[in-house]
Coordinates of C-alpha atoms in Angstrom, one line a residue:
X1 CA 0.0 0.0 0.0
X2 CA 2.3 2.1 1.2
X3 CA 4.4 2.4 -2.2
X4 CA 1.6 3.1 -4.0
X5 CA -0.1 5.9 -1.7
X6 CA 3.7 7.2 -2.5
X7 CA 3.7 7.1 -6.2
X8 CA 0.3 8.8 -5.9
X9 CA 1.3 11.5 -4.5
X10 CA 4.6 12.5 -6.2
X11 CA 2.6 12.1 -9.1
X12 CA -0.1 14.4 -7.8
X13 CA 2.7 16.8 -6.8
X14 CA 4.0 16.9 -10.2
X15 CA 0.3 17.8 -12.1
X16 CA 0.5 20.6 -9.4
X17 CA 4.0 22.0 -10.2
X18 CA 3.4 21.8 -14.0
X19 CA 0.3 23.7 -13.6
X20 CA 1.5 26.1 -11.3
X21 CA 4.6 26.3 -13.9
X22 CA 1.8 27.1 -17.1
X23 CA 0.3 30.0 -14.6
X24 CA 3.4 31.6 -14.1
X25 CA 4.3 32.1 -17.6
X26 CA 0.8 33.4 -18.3
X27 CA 1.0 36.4 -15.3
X28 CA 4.5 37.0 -16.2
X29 CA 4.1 37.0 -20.1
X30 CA 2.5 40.5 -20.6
X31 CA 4.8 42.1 -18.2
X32 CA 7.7 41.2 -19.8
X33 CA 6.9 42.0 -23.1
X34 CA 5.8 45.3 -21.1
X35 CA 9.5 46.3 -20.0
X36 CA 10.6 45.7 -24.0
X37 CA 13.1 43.3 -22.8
X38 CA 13.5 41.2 -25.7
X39 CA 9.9 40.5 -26.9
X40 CA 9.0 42.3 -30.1
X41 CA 5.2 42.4 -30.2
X42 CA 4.8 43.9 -33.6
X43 CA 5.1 41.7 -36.9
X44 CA 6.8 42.6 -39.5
X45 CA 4.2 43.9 -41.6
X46 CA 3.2 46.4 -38.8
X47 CA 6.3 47.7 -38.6
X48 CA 6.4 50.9 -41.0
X49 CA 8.6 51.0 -43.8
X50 CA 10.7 54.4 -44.0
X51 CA 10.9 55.8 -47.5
X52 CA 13.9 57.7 -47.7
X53 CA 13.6 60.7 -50.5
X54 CA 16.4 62.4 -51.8
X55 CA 16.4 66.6 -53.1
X56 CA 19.1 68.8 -53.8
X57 CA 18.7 72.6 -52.2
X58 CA 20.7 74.9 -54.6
X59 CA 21.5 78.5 -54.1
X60 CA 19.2 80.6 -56.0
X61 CA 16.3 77.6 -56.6
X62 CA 16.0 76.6 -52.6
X63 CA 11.9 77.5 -53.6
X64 CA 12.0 74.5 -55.8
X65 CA 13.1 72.1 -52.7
X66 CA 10.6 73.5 -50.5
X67 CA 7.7 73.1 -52.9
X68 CA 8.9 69.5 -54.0
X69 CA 9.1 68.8 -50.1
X70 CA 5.9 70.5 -49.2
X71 CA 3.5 68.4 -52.1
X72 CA 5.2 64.5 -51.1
X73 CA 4.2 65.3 -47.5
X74 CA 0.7 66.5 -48.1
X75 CA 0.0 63.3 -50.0
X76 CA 0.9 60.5 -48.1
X77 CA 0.6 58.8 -44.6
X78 CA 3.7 56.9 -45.4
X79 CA 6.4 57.5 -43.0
X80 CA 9.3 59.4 -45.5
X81 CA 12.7 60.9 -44.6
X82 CA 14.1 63.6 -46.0
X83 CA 17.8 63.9 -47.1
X84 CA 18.1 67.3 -48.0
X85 CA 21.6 67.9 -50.2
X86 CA 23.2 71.0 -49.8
X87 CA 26.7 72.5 -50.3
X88 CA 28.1 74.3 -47.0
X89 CA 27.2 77.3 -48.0
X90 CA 23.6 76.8 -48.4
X91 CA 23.0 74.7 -46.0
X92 CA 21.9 76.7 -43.3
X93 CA 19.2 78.5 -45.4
X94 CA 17.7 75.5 -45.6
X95 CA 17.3 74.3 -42.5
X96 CA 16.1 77.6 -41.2
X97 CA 13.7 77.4 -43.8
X98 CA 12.1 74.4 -43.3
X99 CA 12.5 74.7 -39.2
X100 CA 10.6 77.7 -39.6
X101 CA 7.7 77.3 -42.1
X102 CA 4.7 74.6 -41.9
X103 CA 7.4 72.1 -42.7
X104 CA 9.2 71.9 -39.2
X105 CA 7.4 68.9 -38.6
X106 CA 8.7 66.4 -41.8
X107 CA 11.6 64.0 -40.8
X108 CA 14.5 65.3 -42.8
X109 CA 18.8 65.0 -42.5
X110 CA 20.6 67.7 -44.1
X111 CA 23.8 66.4 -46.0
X112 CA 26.5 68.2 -46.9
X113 CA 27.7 67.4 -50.9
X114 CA 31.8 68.1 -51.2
X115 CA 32.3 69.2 -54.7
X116 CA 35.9 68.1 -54.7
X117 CA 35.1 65.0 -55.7
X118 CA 33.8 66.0 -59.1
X119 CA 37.8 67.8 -59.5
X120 CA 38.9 66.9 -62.9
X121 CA 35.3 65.2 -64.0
X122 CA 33.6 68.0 -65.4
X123 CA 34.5 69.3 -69.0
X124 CA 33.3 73.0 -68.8
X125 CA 30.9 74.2 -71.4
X126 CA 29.8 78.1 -71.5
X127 CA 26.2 77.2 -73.2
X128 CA 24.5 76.6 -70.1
X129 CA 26.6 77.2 -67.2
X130 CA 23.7 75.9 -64.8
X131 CA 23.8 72.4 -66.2
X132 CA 27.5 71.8 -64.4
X133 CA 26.8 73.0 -60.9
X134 CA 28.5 70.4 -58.5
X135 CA 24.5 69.5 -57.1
X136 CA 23.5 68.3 -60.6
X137 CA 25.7 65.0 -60.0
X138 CA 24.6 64.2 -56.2
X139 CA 22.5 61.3 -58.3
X140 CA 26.0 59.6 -59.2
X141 CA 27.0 59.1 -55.7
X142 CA 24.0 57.8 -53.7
X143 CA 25.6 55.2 -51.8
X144 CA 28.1 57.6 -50.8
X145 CA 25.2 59.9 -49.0
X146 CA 22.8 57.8 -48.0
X147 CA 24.0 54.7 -46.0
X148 CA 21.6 52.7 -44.4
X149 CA 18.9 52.2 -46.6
X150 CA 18.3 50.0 -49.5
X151 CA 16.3 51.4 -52.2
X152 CA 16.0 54.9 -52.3
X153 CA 14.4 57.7 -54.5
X154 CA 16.6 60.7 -56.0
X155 CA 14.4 63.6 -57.4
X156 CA 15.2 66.7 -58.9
X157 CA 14.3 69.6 -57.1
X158 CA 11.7 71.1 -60.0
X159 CA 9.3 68.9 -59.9
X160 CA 6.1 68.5 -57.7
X161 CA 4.6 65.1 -56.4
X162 CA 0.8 65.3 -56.7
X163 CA 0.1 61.1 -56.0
X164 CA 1.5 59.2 -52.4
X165 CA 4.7 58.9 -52.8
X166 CA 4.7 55.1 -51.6
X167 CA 3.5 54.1 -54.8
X168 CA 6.6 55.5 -56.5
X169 CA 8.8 53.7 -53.8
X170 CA 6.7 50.6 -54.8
X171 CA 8.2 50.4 -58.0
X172 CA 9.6 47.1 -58.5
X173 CA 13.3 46.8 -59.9
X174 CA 14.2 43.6 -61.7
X175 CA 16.7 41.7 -60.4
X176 CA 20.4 42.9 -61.5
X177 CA 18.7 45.9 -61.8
X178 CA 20.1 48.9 -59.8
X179 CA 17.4 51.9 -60.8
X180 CA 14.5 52.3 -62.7
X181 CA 13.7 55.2 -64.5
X182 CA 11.4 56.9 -67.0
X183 CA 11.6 56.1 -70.6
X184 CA 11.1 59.3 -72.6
X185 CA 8.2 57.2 -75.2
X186 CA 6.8 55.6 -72.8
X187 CA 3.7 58.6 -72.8
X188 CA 1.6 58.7 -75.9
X189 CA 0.4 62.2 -74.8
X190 CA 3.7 63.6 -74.4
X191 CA 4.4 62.7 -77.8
X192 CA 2.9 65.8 -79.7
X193 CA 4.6 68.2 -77.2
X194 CA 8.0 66.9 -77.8
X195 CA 7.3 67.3 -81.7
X196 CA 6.0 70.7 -81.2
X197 CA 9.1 72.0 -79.1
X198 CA 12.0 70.3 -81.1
X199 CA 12.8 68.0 -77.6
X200 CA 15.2 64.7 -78.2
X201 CA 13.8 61.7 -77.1
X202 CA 16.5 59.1 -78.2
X203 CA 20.7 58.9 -77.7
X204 CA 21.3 60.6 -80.8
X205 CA 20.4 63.7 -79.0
X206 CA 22.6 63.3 -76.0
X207 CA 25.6 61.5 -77.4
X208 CA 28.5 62.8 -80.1
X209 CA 28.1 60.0 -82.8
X210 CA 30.7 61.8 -84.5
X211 CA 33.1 60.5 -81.9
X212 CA 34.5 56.4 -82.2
X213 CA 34.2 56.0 -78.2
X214 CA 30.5 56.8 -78.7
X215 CA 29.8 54.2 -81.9
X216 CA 31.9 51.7 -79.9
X217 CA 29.3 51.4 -77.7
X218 CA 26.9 49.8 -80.3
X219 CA 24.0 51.6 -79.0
X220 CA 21.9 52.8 -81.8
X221 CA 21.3 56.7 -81.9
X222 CA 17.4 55.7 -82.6
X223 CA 17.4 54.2 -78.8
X224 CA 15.0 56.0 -76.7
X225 CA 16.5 58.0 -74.0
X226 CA 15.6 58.0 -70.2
X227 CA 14.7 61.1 -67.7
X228 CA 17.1 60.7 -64.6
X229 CA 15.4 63.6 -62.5
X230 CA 13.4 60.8 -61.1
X231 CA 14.7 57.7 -60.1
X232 CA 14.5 54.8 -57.7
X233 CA 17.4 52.8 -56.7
X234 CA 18.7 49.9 -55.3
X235 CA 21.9 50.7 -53.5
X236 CA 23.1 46.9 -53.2
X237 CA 22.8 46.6 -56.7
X238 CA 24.2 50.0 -57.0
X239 CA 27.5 49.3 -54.9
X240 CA 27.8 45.9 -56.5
X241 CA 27.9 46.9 -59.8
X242 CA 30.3 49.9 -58.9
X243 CA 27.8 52.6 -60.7
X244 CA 29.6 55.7 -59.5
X245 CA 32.6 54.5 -60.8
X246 CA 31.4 53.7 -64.1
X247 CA 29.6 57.1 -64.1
X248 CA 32.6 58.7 -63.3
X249 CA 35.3 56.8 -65.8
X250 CA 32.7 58.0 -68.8
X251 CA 32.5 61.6 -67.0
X252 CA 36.5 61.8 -67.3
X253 CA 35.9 60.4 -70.7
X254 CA 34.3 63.6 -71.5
X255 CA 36.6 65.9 -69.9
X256 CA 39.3 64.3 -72.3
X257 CA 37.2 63.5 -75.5
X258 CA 33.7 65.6 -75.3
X259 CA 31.8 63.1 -75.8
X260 CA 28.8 65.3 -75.1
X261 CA 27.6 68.4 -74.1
X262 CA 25.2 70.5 -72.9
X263 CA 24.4 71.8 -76.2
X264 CA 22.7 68.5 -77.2
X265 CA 19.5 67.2 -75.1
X266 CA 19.6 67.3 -71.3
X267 CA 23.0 68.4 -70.3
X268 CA 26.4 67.1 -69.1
X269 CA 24.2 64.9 -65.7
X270 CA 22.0 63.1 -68.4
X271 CA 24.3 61.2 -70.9
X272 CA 26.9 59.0 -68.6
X273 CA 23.9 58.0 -66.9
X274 CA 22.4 57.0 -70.6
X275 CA 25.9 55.2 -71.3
X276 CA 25.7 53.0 -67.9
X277 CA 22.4 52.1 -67.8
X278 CA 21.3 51.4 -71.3
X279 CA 19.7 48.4 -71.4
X280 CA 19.9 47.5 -67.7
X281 CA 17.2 49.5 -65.6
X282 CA 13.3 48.9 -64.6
X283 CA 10.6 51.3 -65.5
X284 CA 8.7 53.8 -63.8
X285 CA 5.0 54.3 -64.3
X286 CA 4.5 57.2 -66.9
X287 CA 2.5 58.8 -65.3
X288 CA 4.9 59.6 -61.7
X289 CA 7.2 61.1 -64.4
X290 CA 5.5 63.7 -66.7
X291 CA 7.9 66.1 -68.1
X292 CA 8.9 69.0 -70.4
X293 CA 6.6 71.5 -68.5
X294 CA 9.9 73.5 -68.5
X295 CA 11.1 73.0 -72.4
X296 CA 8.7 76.2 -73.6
X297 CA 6.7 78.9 -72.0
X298 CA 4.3 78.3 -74.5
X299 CA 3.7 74.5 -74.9
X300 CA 0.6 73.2 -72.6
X301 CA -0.4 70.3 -71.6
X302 CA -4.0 70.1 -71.2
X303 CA -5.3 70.4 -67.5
X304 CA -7.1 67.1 -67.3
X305 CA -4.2 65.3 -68.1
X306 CA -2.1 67.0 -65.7
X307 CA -4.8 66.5 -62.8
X308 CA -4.2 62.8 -63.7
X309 CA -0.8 63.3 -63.4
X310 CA 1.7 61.6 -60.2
X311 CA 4.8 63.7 -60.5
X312 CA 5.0 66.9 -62.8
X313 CA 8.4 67.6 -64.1
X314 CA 9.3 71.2 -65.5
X315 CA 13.0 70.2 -66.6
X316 CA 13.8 72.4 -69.5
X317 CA 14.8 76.2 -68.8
X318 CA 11.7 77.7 -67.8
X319 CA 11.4 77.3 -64.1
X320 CA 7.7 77.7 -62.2
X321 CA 9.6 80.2 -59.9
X322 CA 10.7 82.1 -63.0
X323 CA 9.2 83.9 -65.8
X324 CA 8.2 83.2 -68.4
X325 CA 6.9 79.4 -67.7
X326 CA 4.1 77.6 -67.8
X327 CA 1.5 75.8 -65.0
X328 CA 3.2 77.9 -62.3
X329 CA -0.6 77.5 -60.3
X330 CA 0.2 73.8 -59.7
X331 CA 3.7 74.3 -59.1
X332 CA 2.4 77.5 -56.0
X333 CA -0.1 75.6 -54.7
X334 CA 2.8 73.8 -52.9
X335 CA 5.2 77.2 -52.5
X336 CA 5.9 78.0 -48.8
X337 CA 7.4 81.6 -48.8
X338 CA 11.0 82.0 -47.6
X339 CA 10.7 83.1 -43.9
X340 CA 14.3 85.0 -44.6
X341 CA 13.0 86.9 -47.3
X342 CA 15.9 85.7 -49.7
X343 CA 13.8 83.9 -52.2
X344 CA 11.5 85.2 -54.1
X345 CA 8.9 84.7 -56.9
X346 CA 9.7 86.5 -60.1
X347 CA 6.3 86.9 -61.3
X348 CA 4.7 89.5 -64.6
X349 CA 4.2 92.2 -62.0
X350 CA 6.8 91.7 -59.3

């Protein structure tokens, strides 16, 4: 008897302990998880994603940044960060600006751009003098800037973003692919503008095919030409395949041969990109690239289309700040005024 009264009870003792044990990790769950010691309660997918968003703030155009900045964070809910690119110089402008207008509540990093790295890279050409200022290549060196991310979006600074912005980031980029971009006949509707303006929409008018480094690159001239003012990249891709590098061995390649020029289509920023990427980048939805608003201060688009619109573009030489240009209502209704006083709008009657 006496054994198994024993038995008995240590097995008894045992339900007791193991039920006692499944208690205690219950009550003390929740606490734990409380003090954030090592329990993550959130999944993944509730964890939001941040979009980081690259703009250049030049002297003399620090309007356009503002206004690009102002229209991505009225239309989204997505969580974005700011890298703001600025030589030394201008750099506190900006960030008085934005610290001091309706924007002081984006999340943004102001990063300084050293120009010295572009010593010896740049061929200079007197035709448009704008077109070789040190901010124009900040697109060449990404991974340099930006560190932690891995896909991030470079815009340039005249453009406005009238869709959420997390559709652009959404983009998907093939794999080996290390940005997507805009192809410049991708847009039916943009057709007849570019044939009423004279614009180049193929290599032949960014690249010398006079030159033998050019026609050794067995590109046809007839290719169509992409828009890098708006981009999205992957920067392990990007470092992999050594893009700056590249970008810069065709930019000394200039310097030495002039291979291009501002004279032809978009300037001296467009055309090594053109050379590195042909044939290996993703696509961009049309519509979160539509450009040319800046090519004439004549040439409209109609106002439908542009309501439709994502991103509106005014690359060309007629600026929404400046005058003459065109669809400068869109382009103010995301203008914050300069709290400094420094920037103005030059207007018909100003």
């Amino acid at each position: 008897i006496f054994p198994l009264v024993s038995v008995n009870q240590i097995l008894l003792l045992l339900l007791v302990l193991t039920v006692c044990a499944i208690l205690y990790n219950k009550v003390h769950q929740l606490p734990l998880a409380l003090r954030n010691d090592t329990v993550d309660l959130e999944s993944p997918e509730e964890i939001e994603e941040e979009i980081p968003v690259v703009i250049c703030a030049a002297a003399g155009r620090m309007g356009a940044a503002v206004a690009a900045i102002s229209s991505i964070y009225s239309n989204t809910e997505a969580n974005v960060l700011f890298y703001i690119v600025g030589l030394k110089t201008t750099i506190p402008h900006i960030r008085k600006w934005i610290e001091n207008s309706k924007l002081k509540g984006i999340k943004f990093k102001v990063v300084e751009f050293n120009p010295m790295v572009l010593k010896g890279k740049i061929r200079q050409d007197a035709s448009r003098p704008e077109l070789l200022q040190p901010l124009n290549f900040v697109r060449f060196y990404l991974p340099l800037l930006i560190q932690k991310h891995e896909k991030v979006i470079y815009l340039d600074d005249d453009v406005i973003v009238q869709g959420d912005i997390q559709e652009l980031y959404d983009t998907k980029l093939a794999p080996g692919h290390a940005a997507a971009f805009s192809d410049d006949c991708d847009l039916p509707s943009t057709h007849e503008m570019i044939r009423s303006v004279g614009m180049q929409n193929t290599y032949m008018g960014f690249l010398d095919y006079r030159k033998q480094a050019i026609r050794d690159l067995g590109i046809s001239p007839s290719t169509c030409s992409f828009n890098p003012g708006v981009l999205v990249a992957n920067m392990t891709e990007w470092k992999h395949q050594r893009i700056t590098k590249q970008l810069e061995k065709w930019m000394q390649r200039n310097v030495e041969e002039n291979l291009y020029s501002s004279t032809l289509g978009g300037g001296v920023a467009t055309s090594p990109m053109l050379i590195v990427f042909h044939g290996k980048y993703s696509s961009i939805n049309p519509m979160w690239h539509i450009r040319h608003l800046g090519w004439s201060p004549d040439a409209r688009y109609s106002e439908q289309f542009l309501q439709e619109a994502k991103l509106l573009h005014w690359n060309g030489r007629y600026k929404p700040w400046d005058y003459p240009s065109v669809h400068t209502d869109l382009w103010e209704n995301w203008f914050i005024p300069d709290p400094s006083g420094k920037f103005k709008l030059t207007r018909p009657d100003s």
